[in-house]
Tab-separated table of C-alpha atoms in Angstrom:
chain	number	residue	atom	x	y	z
H	1	MET	CA	-26.421	49.710	15.937
H	2	LYS	CA	-22.692	50.434	16.156
H	3	GLY	CA	-22.537	54.016	17.884
H	4	THR	CA	-25.948	54.895	17.739
H	5	ASN	CA	-27.505	56.994	20.298
H	6	ILE	CA	-31.263	55.937	19.772
H	7	ALA	CA	-32.206	52.593	18.816
H	8	GLY	CA	-32.789	52.354	15.282
H	9	GLY	CA	-31.966	55.958	14.753
H	10	TRP	CA	-34.628	57.950	13.506
H	11	PRO	CA	-36.930	55.241	12.668
H	12	GLY	CA	-36.192	53.857	16.316
H	13	TRP	CA	-37.240	57.029	17.693
H	14	ILE	CA	-40.722	57.569	15.873
H	15	TRP	CA	-41.273	53.793	17.251
H	16	HIS	CA	-40.463	54.567	20.670
H	17	ARG	CA	-42.622	57.375	20.667
H	18	VAL	CA	-45.432	55.966	18.890
H	19	VAL	CA	-45.490	52.213	19.449
H	20	GLN	CA	-44.218	52.461	23.289
H	21	SER	CA	-46.286	54.967	24.621
H	22	TYR	CA	-49.094	53.692	26.668
H	23	TRP	CA	-52.127	53.456	24.629
H	24	SER	CA	-50.659	52.224	21.059
H	25	LEU	CA	-50.675	48.422	22.458
H	26	ALA	CA	-54.411	48.833	23.772
H	27	VAL	CA	-55.703	50.534	20.686
H	28	LEU	CA	-54.240	47.681	18.754
H	29	ALA	CA	-55.950	45.351	21.000
H	30	VAL	CA	-58.969	47.077	20.708
H	31	ILE	CA	-58.677	46.997	16.586
H	32	GLY	CA	-57.561	43.270	16.629
H	33	SER	CA	-60.324	41.905	18.553
H	34	ILE	CA	-62.929	42.895	16.768
H	35	PRO	CA	-61.871	40.544	13.224
H	36	ILE	CA	-60.894	37.648	15.502
H	37	THR	CA	-63.870	37.688	17.504
H	38	LEU	CA	-65.922	38.015	14.153
H	39	ALA	CA	-63.791	34.808	12.950
H	40	VAL	CA	-64.278	32.598	16.179
H	41	LEU	CA	-68.265	33.694	15.544
H	42	TYR	CA	-67.878	32.865	11.765
H	43	LEU	CA	-66.090	29.245	12.955
H	44	ASP	CA	-68.846	28.750	15.604
H	45	ARG	CA	-71.568	29.221	13.000
H	46	HIS	CA	-69.539	27.155	10.575
H	47	GLY	CA	-69.780	23.724	11.893
H	48	GLY	CA	-67.685	24.995	15.687
H	49	ALA	CA	-71.105	24.949	17.859
H	50	ALA	CA	-72.395	21.595	16.240
H	51	TRP	CA	-69.272	20.141	16.711
H	52	LEU	CA	-69.170	20.760	20.315
H	53	LEU	CA	-72.824	20.632	20.956
H	54	ASP	CA	-72.188	16.986	19.442
H	55	ASN	CA	-69.464	15.475	21.428
H	56	GLY	CA	-71.167	16.572	24.499
H	57	LEU	CA	-68.606	19.889	25.075
H	58	ALA	CA	-71.392	22.672	24.918
H	59	THR	CA	-70.016	25.361	27.204
H	60	ALA	CA	-73.843	26.431	28.166
H	61	ALA	CA	-76.522	25.174	29.234
H	62	SER	CA	-79.310	26.898	27.411
H	63	ALA	CA	-79.804	30.053	25.124
H	64	ASP	CA	-80.467	31.987	27.980
H	65	THR	CA	-77.328	30.803	30.332
H	66	ALA	CA	-74.940	31.753	27.490
H	67	LYS	CA	-76.662	35.178	27.316
H	68	ASP	CA	-76.775	36.127	31.070
H	69	PHE	CA	-72.925	34.632	31.086
H	70	LEU	CA	-72.007	36.807	28.726
H	71	GLY	CA	-73.561	39.311	30.150
H	72	VAL	CA	-71.881	39.183	33.364
H	73	ALA	CA	-68.379	38.658	31.592
H	74	THR	CA	-69.166	42.130	30.079
H	75	GLY	CA	-69.812	44.008	33.321
H	76	VAL	CA	-66.721	42.433	34.893
H	77	ASN	CA	-64.378	42.970	32.147
H	78	ALA	CA	-65.554	47.116	32.720
H	79	ALA	CA	-65.064	46.552	36.234
H	80	PHE	CA	-61.461	45.273	35.778
H	81	ILE	CA	-60.255	47.634	33.075
H	82	SER	CA	-61.785	50.675	35.470
H	83	LEU	CA	-59.898	49.192	38.320
H	84	TYR	CA	-56.871	48.601	37.006
H	85	PHE	CA	-57.120	52.501	35.693
H	86	SER	CA	-57.507	53.583	39.243
H	87	ILE	CA	-54.981	51.710	40.934
H	88	THR	CA	-52.453	52.651	38.414
H	89	LEU	CA	-53.160	56.259	38.764
H	90	ILE	CA	-52.758	55.800	42.282
H	91	VAL	CA	-49.672	53.861	42.351
H	92	LEU	CA	-48.066	56.148	39.475
H	93	SER	CA	-48.721	59.551	41.595
H	94	MET	CA	-47.627	58.104	45.002
H	95	ALA	CA	-44.351	56.614	43.545
H	96	ALA	CA	-43.967	59.908	41.389
H	97	SER	CA	-44.805	62.087	44.439
H	98	ASN	CA	-41.278	60.192	45.928
H	99	LEU	CA	-39.106	59.609	43.297
H	100	GLY	CA	-39.690	62.167	40.475
H	101	VAL	CA	-41.876	62.175	37.737
H	102	ARG	CA	-39.737	61.715	35.350
H	103	LEU	CA	-39.768	58.077	35.983
H	104	ILE	CA	-43.753	57.770	34.625
H	105	ASP	CA	-42.466	57.665	31.245
H	106	ARG	CA	-40.310	54.685	31.983
H	107	TRP	CA	-43.215	52.698	34.037
H	108	LEU	CA	-45.899	53.350	31.691
H	109	GLU	CA	-43.672	51.522	29.180
H	110	ARG	CA	-43.390	48.424	30.934
H	111	ARG	CA	-44.215	45.660	29.294
H	112	LEU	CA	-46.211	43.826	31.660
H	113	THR	CA	-48.347	46.854	32.288
H	114	ARG	CA	-48.786	47.762	28.549
H	115	THR	CA	-49.996	44.274	27.514
H	116	SER	CA	-52.330	43.890	30.866
H	117	LEU	CA	-54.371	46.549	29.738
H	118	ALA	CA	-54.589	45.364	26.131
H	119	GLY	CA	-55.215	42.057	27.252
H	120	LEU	CA	-58.023	44.000	29.442
H	121	SER	CA	-59.056	45.654	26.474
H	122	PHE	CA	-59.250	43.192	24.175
H	123	THR	CA	-61.340	41.426	26.543
H	124	LEU	CA	-63.690	43.811	26.529
H	125	ILE	CA	-64.340	44.155	22.961
H	126	ALA	CA	-64.332	40.257	22.586
H	127	SER	CA	-67.729	40.064	25.105
H	128	LEU	CA	-69.343	42.873	23.776
H	129	ILE	CA	-69.385	41.453	20.856
H	130	ALA	CA	-70.099	38.185	21.820
H	131	MET	CA	-73.056	39.263	23.922
H	132	LEU	CA	-74.449	40.737	20.922
H	133	SER	CA	-74.438	37.099	18.695
H	134	VAL	CA	-76.173	35.196	21.476
H	135	ASP	CA	-80.611	35.803	21.751
H	136	ALA	CA	-81.990	34.495	24.824
H	137	GLU	CA	-84.747	32.666	22.934
H	138	MET	CA	-82.701	31.160	20.390
H	139	ASP	CA	-82.589	27.478	19.829
H	140	PHE	CA	-80.281	25.389	21.946
H	141	ALA	CA	-78.547	23.988	18.736
H	142	GLU	CA	-78.220	27.728	17.609
H	143	VAL	CA	-76.239	29.028	20.831
H	144	PRO	CA	-72.578	29.796	19.611
H	145	PHE	CA	-70.924	27.199	21.792
H	146	LEU	CA	-67.545	28.223	20.754
H	147	ILE	CA	-67.342	31.728	21.044
H	148	VAL	CA	-69.115	31.420	24.800
H	149	GLY	CA	-65.782	29.597	25.643
H	150	TYR	CA	-63.785	31.670	23.694
H	151	VAL	CA	-64.960	34.525	26.123
H	152	ALA	CA	-64.526	32.226	29.379
H	153	VAL	CA	-60.980	31.318	28.316
H	154	LEU	CA	-60.407	35.391	27.523
H	155	GLN	CA	-61.588	35.742	30.853
H	156	ALA	CA	-59.177	33.279	32.788
H	157	ILE	CA	-56.409	34.472	31.341
H	158	ASN	CA	-57.320	38.181	32.311
H	159	LEU	CA	-57.724	37.113	35.524
H	160	ALA	CA	-54.757	35.940	36.155
H	161	MET	CA	-52.818	38.531	34.204
H	162	LEU	CA	-54.827	41.145	36.662
H	163	ALA	CA	-53.016	39.570	39.403
H	164	VAL	CA	-49.507	39.640	38.173
H	165	ALA	CA	-49.919	43.032	36.913
H	166	LEU	CA	-51.272	44.354	39.966
H	167	HIS	CA	-48.451	42.817	42.070
H	168	ASP	CA	-45.991	44.586	39.420
H	169	LEU	CA	-47.544	47.898	40.209
H	170	GLY	CA	-47.507	47.369	43.747
H	171	ARG	CA	-43.756	46.303	43.130
H	172	THR	CA	-43.430	50.117	41.442
H	173	MET	CA	-43.571	51.765	44.795
H	174	PHE	CA	-40.206	49.577	45.938
H	175	VAL	CA	-37.800	52.210	44.827
H	176	ASP	CA	-34.658	49.849	44.973
H	177	ARG	CA	-36.106	48.052	42.308
H	178	SER	CA	-36.474	51.152	39.933
H	179	VAL	CA	-33.033	52.700	40.643
H	180	ASP	CA	-31.961	49.296	39.716
H	181	ASN	CA	-33.436	49.185	36.784
H	182	LEU	CA	-32.400	52.181	35.807
H	183	GLY	CA	-28.820	51.354	36.592
H	184	VAL	CA	-28.657	48.220	34.415
H	185	ASP	CA	-30.197	50.248	31.233
H	186	ALA	CA	-27.451	53.027	31.924
H	187	ALA	CA	-24.613	50.340	31.683
H	188	SER	CA	-25.802	48.501	28.905
H	189	ARG	CA	-25.574	52.038	26.676
H	190	THR	CA	-22.502	52.419	25.620
H	191	ILE	CA	-21.479	54.404	22.123
H	192	ASP	CA	-17.988	53.375	20.043
H	193	LEU	CA	-15.653	56.320	20.859
H	194	ALA	CA	-11.899	56.850	20.384
H	195	SER	CA	-9.927	60.111	20.888
H	196	ILE	CA	-8.208	62.011	18.289
H	197	PRO	CA	-6.129	65.287	18.809
H	198	ALA	CA	-8.118	68.565	18.846
H	199	ARG	CA	-7.568	70.023	15.277
H	200	ASP	CA	-8.418	73.671	13.927
H	201	THR	CA	-11.149	73.001	11.238
H	202	GLN	CA	-12.905	75.759	8.903
H	203	TRP	CA	-16.189	74.785	8.939
H	204	GLN	CA	-18.192	75.871	5.489
H	205	GLN	CA	-22.001	74.803	6.151
H	206	THR	CA	-23.858	74.764	9.602
H	207	LEU	CA	-27.420	72.321	9.947
H	208	PRO	CA	-29.270	74.932	12.246
H	209	ALA	CA	-31.930	73.523	14.655
H	210	PRO	CA	-35.214	73.701	13.333
H	211	ARG	CA	-37.398	74.050	16.728
H	212	GLU	CA	-36.428	74.184	20.127
H	213	GLY	CA	-36.322	71.258	22.518
H	214	TYR	CA	-34.206	68.674	23.803
H	215	ILE	CA	-31.486	66.310	21.186
H	216	GLU	CA	-33.146	62.811	21.368
H	217	GLY	CA	-29.958	61.253	20.204
H	218	VAL	CA	-27.767	61.145	16.741
H	219	ASP	CA	-28.322	58.548	14.332
H	220	THR	CA	-24.548	58.058	14.183
H	221	ASP	CA	-25.725	54.926	11.223
H	222	LEU	CA	-27.180	57.849	9.041
H	223	LEU	CA	-24.477	60.083	9.318
H	224	VAL	CA	-22.102	57.722	8.461
H	225	LYS	CA	-24.195	56.351	5.619
H	226	ARG	CA	-24.257	59.892	4.382
H	227	PHE	CA	-20.543	61.170	4.440
H	228	ALA	CA	-18.106	57.955	4.251
H	229	GLY	CA	-15.882	57.827	1.421
H	230	ARG	CA	-16.506	61.549	0.959
H	231	ASN	CA	-13.603	62.743	2.287
H	232	MET	CA	-14.770	65.396	4.831
H	233	ARG	CA	-15.064	66.193	8.775
H	234	VAL	CA	-18.036	66.518	10.131
H	235	ARG	CA	-18.614	67.321	13.905
H	236	VAL	CA	-22.120	66.821	15.942
H	237	GLU	CA	-22.118	70.178	18.195
H	238	ALA	CA	-25.512	69.179	19.812
H	239	ALA	CA	-24.957	65.817	22.268
H	240	PRO	CA	-28.151	63.570	23.272
H	241	GLY	CA	-29.956	65.376	26.276
H	242	GLN	CA	-28.832	69.080	25.222
H	243	HIS	CA	-31.427	71.521	24.975
H	244	VAL	CA	-31.110	73.774	22.055
H	245	MET	CA	-32.687	77.124	20.613
H	246	ARG	CA	-33.934	76.946	17.031
H	247	GLY	CA	-31.070	77.991	14.920
H	248	ASP	CA	-28.439	76.692	17.328
H	249	PRO	CA	-26.264	74.928	15.730
H	250	LEU	CA	-26.430	70.561	15.426
H	251	LEU	CA	-23.787	70.076	12.896
H	252	TYR	CA	-20.758	71.245	11.339
H	253	ALA	CA	-19.194	70.292	8.239
H	254	ASP	CA	-16.080	71.545	5.903
H	255	ALA	CA	-17.832	70.857	2.854
H	256	PRO	CA	-21.288	71.509	1.460
H	257	PHE	CA	-24.011	69.059	2.230
H	258	ASP	CA	-27.803	69.050	1.980
H	259	GLU	CA	-29.721	69.794	4.992
H	260	ASP	CA	-32.766	67.838	4.856
H	261	GLU	CA	-31.403	65.062	4.645
H	262	LEU	CA	-29.777	65.152	7.850
H	263	LYS	CA	-32.199	66.831	10.140
H	264	ARG	CA	-33.441	63.273	10.672
H	265	ALA	CA	-30.175	62.331	11.949
H	266	ILE	CA	-30.347	64.640	14.839
H	267	PRO	CA	-33.714	64.347	16.246
H	268	ILE	CA	-35.824	67.073	18.749
H	269	GLY	CA	-37.694	66.228	21.578
H	270	PRO	CA	-40.184	68.914	23.622
H	271	PHE	CA	-38.975	67.405	26.639
H	272	ARG	CA	-36.093	64.993	28.436
H	273	SER	CA	-37.348	61.522	28.097
H	274	ASP	CA	-35.910	57.858	28.389
H	275	SER	CA	-35.346	58.048	24.498
H	276	GLN	CA	-32.217	59.600	24.917
H	277	GLY	CA	-30.409	57.246	27.104
H	278	LEU	CA	-27.602	57.271	28.701
H	279	VAL	CA	-27.436	61.032	29.535
H	280	PHE	CA	-31.107	61.288	30.683
H	281	GLN	CA	-30.895	58.118	32.647
H	282	VAL	CA	-27.362	59.414	34.668
H	283	ARG	CA	-29.537	62.096	35.682
H	284	LEU	CA	-32.642	60.509	36.453
H	285	LEU	CA	-30.200	58.815	38.792
H	286	VAL	CA	-29.457	61.868	40.434
H	287	GLU	CA	-32.810	63.403	40.329
H	288	ILE	CA	-33.921	60.405	42.552
H	289	SER	CA	-30.983	60.744	44.692
H	290	ALA	CA	-31.569	64.740	45.384
H	291	ARG	CA	-35.253	64.273	45.890
H	292	ALA	CA	-34.774	61.406	48.477
H	293	LEU	CA	-32.180	63.871	50.507
H	294	SER	CA	-34.698	66.676	50.500
H	295	PRO	CA	-36.313	66.862	54.157
H	296	ALA	CA	-39.676	66.116	52.677
H	297	VAL	CA	-38.689	62.762	51.947
H	298	ASN	CA	-35.525	62.015	53.888
H	299	ASP	CA	-34.397	58.959	52.595
H	300	PHE	CA	-30.951	58.792	52.205
H	301	TYR	CA	-30.753	55.122	51.676
H	302	THR	CA	-32.184	55.803	48.413
H	303	ALA	CA	-29.429	58.500	47.817
H	304	LEU	CA	-26.961	55.814	48.613
H	305	THR	CA	-28.884	53.074	46.322
H	306	CYS	CA	-28.305	55.809	43.409
H	307	ALA	CA	-24.606	56.709	44.861
H	308	ASP	CA	-23.880	52.830	44.217
H	309	LYS	CA	-25.670	52.675	40.585
H	310	LEU	CA	-23.898	55.598	39.547
H	311	ALA	CA	-20.466	54.064	40.400
H	312	LYS	CA	-21.704	50.765	38.968
H	313	VAL	CA	-22.291	52.963	35.381
H	314	MET	CA	-19.437	54.890	35.512
H	315	ARG	CA	-17.414	51.920	35.553
H	316	SER	CA	-19.220	50.751	32.643
H	317	GLN	CA	-18.644	53.901	30.846
H	318	VAL	CA	-14.588	54.210	31.055
H	319	SER	CA	-14.309	53.281	27.939
H	320	THR	CA	-15.524	56.451	26.556
H	321	TRP	CA	-13.053	58.722	28.389
H	322	VAL	CA	-10.905	61.096	26.423
H	323	SER	CA	-7.759	62.740	27.974
H	324	ALA	CA	-7.681	66.784	28.093
H	325	GLY	CA	-6.476	67.997	24.483
H	326	CYS	CA	-8.095	65.697	22.434
H	327	THR	CA	-11.888	65.445	20.834
H	328	PRO	CA	-14.001	62.143	20.841
H	329	CYS	CA	-14.822	60.569	17.389
H	330	LEU	CA	-17.398	57.554	16.456
H	331	GLY	CA	-15.044	54.599	16.626
H	332	GLU	CA	-12.499	54.122	13.535
H	333	GLU	CA	-14.458	56.842	11.685
H	334	ASP	CA	-12.074	59.538	13.122
H	335	TRP	CA	-13.835	62.384	10.577
H	336	LEU	CA	-16.913	62.114	12.881
H	337	GLU	CA	-15.976	64.225	15.581
H	338	LEU	CA	-18.943	63.840	18.854
H	339	PRO	CA	-17.829	66.053	21.368
H	340	GLY	CA	-20.047	66.324	24.862
H	341	GLN	CA	-20.519	62.353	24.296
H	342	ASP	CA	-17.269	61.793	26.576
H	343	PHE	CA	-17.388	60.419	29.722
H	344	ARG	CA	-16.169	63.974	31.078
H	345	SER	CA	-19.078	65.305	29.301
H	346	ILE	CA	-21.717	62.929	30.653
H	347	PHE	CA	-20.954	62.734	34.096
H	348	ASP	CA	-19.391	66.182	35.069
H	349	ASP	CA	-22.561	67.971	35.465
H	350	PRO	CA	-24.938	65.281	37.414
H	351	LEU	CA	-22.308	64.756	39.757
H	352	SER	CA	-22.130	68.272	40.512
H	353	ALA	CA	-25.686	67.968	41.394
H	354	PHE	CA	-25.062	64.826	43.376
H	355	ARG	CA	-22.624	66.768	45.220
H	356	GLN	CA	-24.983	69.637	45.881
H	357	ALA	CA	-27.216	67.049	47.307
H	358	ALA	CA	-25.230	65.009	49.418
H	359	ALA	CA	-23.392	67.744	50.817
H	360	ASP	CA	-25.463	68.111	53.550
H	361	TYR	CA	-25.361	64.194	54.458
H	362	PRO	CA	-22.148	63.204	55.749
H	363	SER	CA	-22.975	59.703	55.246
H	364	VAL	CA	-24.154	59.758	51.939
H	365	ALA	CA	-20.565	62.003	51.046
H	366	ILE	CA	-18.661	59.219	52.596
H	367	HIS	CA	-20.063	56.156	50.449
H	368	MET	CA	-19.779	58.595	47.308
H	369	ILE	CA	-16.388	59.629	47.674
H	370	ARG	CA	-15.388	55.716	48.677
H	371	ASN	CA	-17.193	55.083	45.390
H	372	TYR	CA	-14.779	57.317	43.364
H	373	GLY	CA	-12.003	55.660	44.968
H	374	ARG	CA	-12.964	52.499	43.986
H	375	VAL	CA	-13.663	53.255	40.295
H	376	ALA	CA	-10.897	55.446	40.174
H	377	ALA	CA	-8.642	52.275	41.352
H	378	TRP	CA	-10.517	49.399	39.280
H	379	HIS	CA	-9.701	52.095	36.075
H	380	ARG	CA	-5.766	52.459	37.256
H	381	ASP	CA	-5.545	49.008	37.781
H	382	SER	CA	-6.955	47.832	34.431
H	383	ALA	CA	-3.990	49.916	32.578
H	384	GLN	CA	-6.723	52.299	30.859
H	385	ASP	CA	-5.519	54.839	32.430
H	386	PRO	CA	-1.796	55.886	31.552
H	387	ASP	CA	-1.524	59.285	31.803
H	388	GLY	CA	-3.456	59.560	35.483
H	389	GLU	CA	-5.966	61.797	33.748
H	390	PHE	CA	-9.225	59.575	34.617
H	391	GLY	CA	-7.789	59.133	38.478
H	392	ASP	CA	-7.207	62.976	38.542
H	393	PHE	CA	-11.099	63.365	37.342
H	394	MET	CA	-11.938	60.996	40.205
H	395	ARG	CA	-10.192	62.773	42.621
H	396	THR	CA	-11.232	66.109	41.689
H	397	LEU	CA	-14.773	65.038	42.183
H	398	ALA	CA	-13.931	63.681	45.696
H	399	THR	CA	-11.885	66.448	46.392
H	400	ASP	CA	-15.280	69.142	45.895
H	401	LEU	CA	-17.474	66.527	47.588
H	402	ARG	CA	-15.185	66.177	50.509
H	403	ASP	CA	-14.451	69.911	50.636
H	404	HIS	CA	-18.514	71.128	50.474
H	405	ALA	CA	-19.070	68.191	52.513
H	406	THR	CA	-16.819	69.392	55.375
H	407	ILE	CA	-18.006	73.070	55.207
H	408	GLN	CA	-21.712	71.265	55.691
H	409	ALA	CA	-20.798	69.224	58.421
H	410	THR	CA	-21.571	70.788	62.127
H	411	LEU	CA	-19.961	67.681	64.219
H	412	ASP	CA	-16.079	67.447	64.154
H	413	LYS	CA	-17.073	63.568	64.003
H	414	ASP	CA	-18.225	63.801	60.813
H	415	ARG	CA	-15.406	66.386	59.302
H	416	ALA	CA	-12.859	63.513	60.689
H	417	ASP	CA	-15.220	60.845	59.133
H	418	ILE	CA	-15.129	62.311	55.724
H	419	ALA	CA	-11.408	63.030	55.831
H	420	LYS	CA	-10.477	59.760	56.697
H	421	ALA	CA	-13.017	58.355	53.722
H	422	PHE	CA	-10.953	60.643	51.227
H	423	ALA	CA	-7.538	59.754	52.519
H	424	ALA	CA	-8.278	56.056	52.487
H	425	SER	CA	-9.715	56.505	49.038
H	426	PHE	CA	-6.890	58.787	47.166
H	427	GLY	CA	-3.978	58.834	49.805
H	428	GLU	CA	-0.898	60.562	48.409
H	429	SER	CA	0.183	56.990	47.865
H	430	ALA	CA	-2.350	56.815	45.280
H	431	GLY	CA	-0.258	58.453	42.589
H	432	SER	CA	-2.757	60.680	41.319
H	433	LYS	CA	-2.073	64.484	41.933
H	434	GLU	CA	-4.789	66.780	43.616
H	435	THR	CA	-6.345	69.299	41.540
H	436	ARG	CA	-8.746	71.620	43.143
């Protein structure tokens, strides 16, 4: 949706909270398994079992065999689901200790993980119902052969799915894959921004935050629907990911409006989450790199990977750059101001945190300085930076990182390499002035 920070606006946020949770698909599978299995049992007793028997396709040699098979299948499914829960918890605990606990939310939302759990839950309920439908002493002609075959097929599918899911969980430990997924997601999320000269407006009404929490997003489609054509100006003061206290301003307008109909446009969550989109994902990349550079982990290759993904995300977001003295607005809707959602607002603080973590590691500092230079050069060459402000911003980030890393370096060679990397990326011939 054009300009929307949360997929589908308010309904999308609700959908994310409920349906995309770890347990929801499994619950639906448990509920759905009951009528589906009863329907198979109904077909079984209304011609299905007789047809299989008449065509020599009986799925059990006797009623006792069918009863034993269904009992074993139920026990195996119970063991499978316990095993999957245990391995999931172990893998996520180990991965979270190395990468960060905020990745758990993303991992639990993985479609394969949730589908595997749902399949195991579905099969367990189906096998329980099937086991109750068979009496070991019933006549051979009365055995529900169809439901026995149904459980056998489900068992085979789940065994294959379990192998795939366990392999996927093992790959969760591969940090580069998680970092790459973050980079891809962040680079794919852009908002259609334009810039307008900053203006003084006398705001008449404010939308206060109803509670404390973090801004999950801004449903700009809803705002356009409510305000377009009313000849008024609106300013969304709270950007996605921002922490607000109860009563803090979320939105200003220069004309009266109904507060109740706009509260849905700016949902507030209790903690930072992936539904906040780009803001959360950029900060998560920085968090992973900072954790990797901590003495407890000391994995600077992961930090280098995060630096590369941050460069990729920055390059994907250059269209959101707004020059100094201007205010970002939603595309052609110049009446809807969106401060805090432009390039500078999104990246300034997280990259400062990255600098603080990388300053003790000359190799990481050098790598990021070069990435700043690459992003600045690409933007300059694309003729999207006529006033040179974007290049100056990149140069400032690189300068701060160079100075901090130089202070922290204990070897003259490291200091020389840092200076050399900066000169190669932002030499005086680059055409940008140095800002400190």
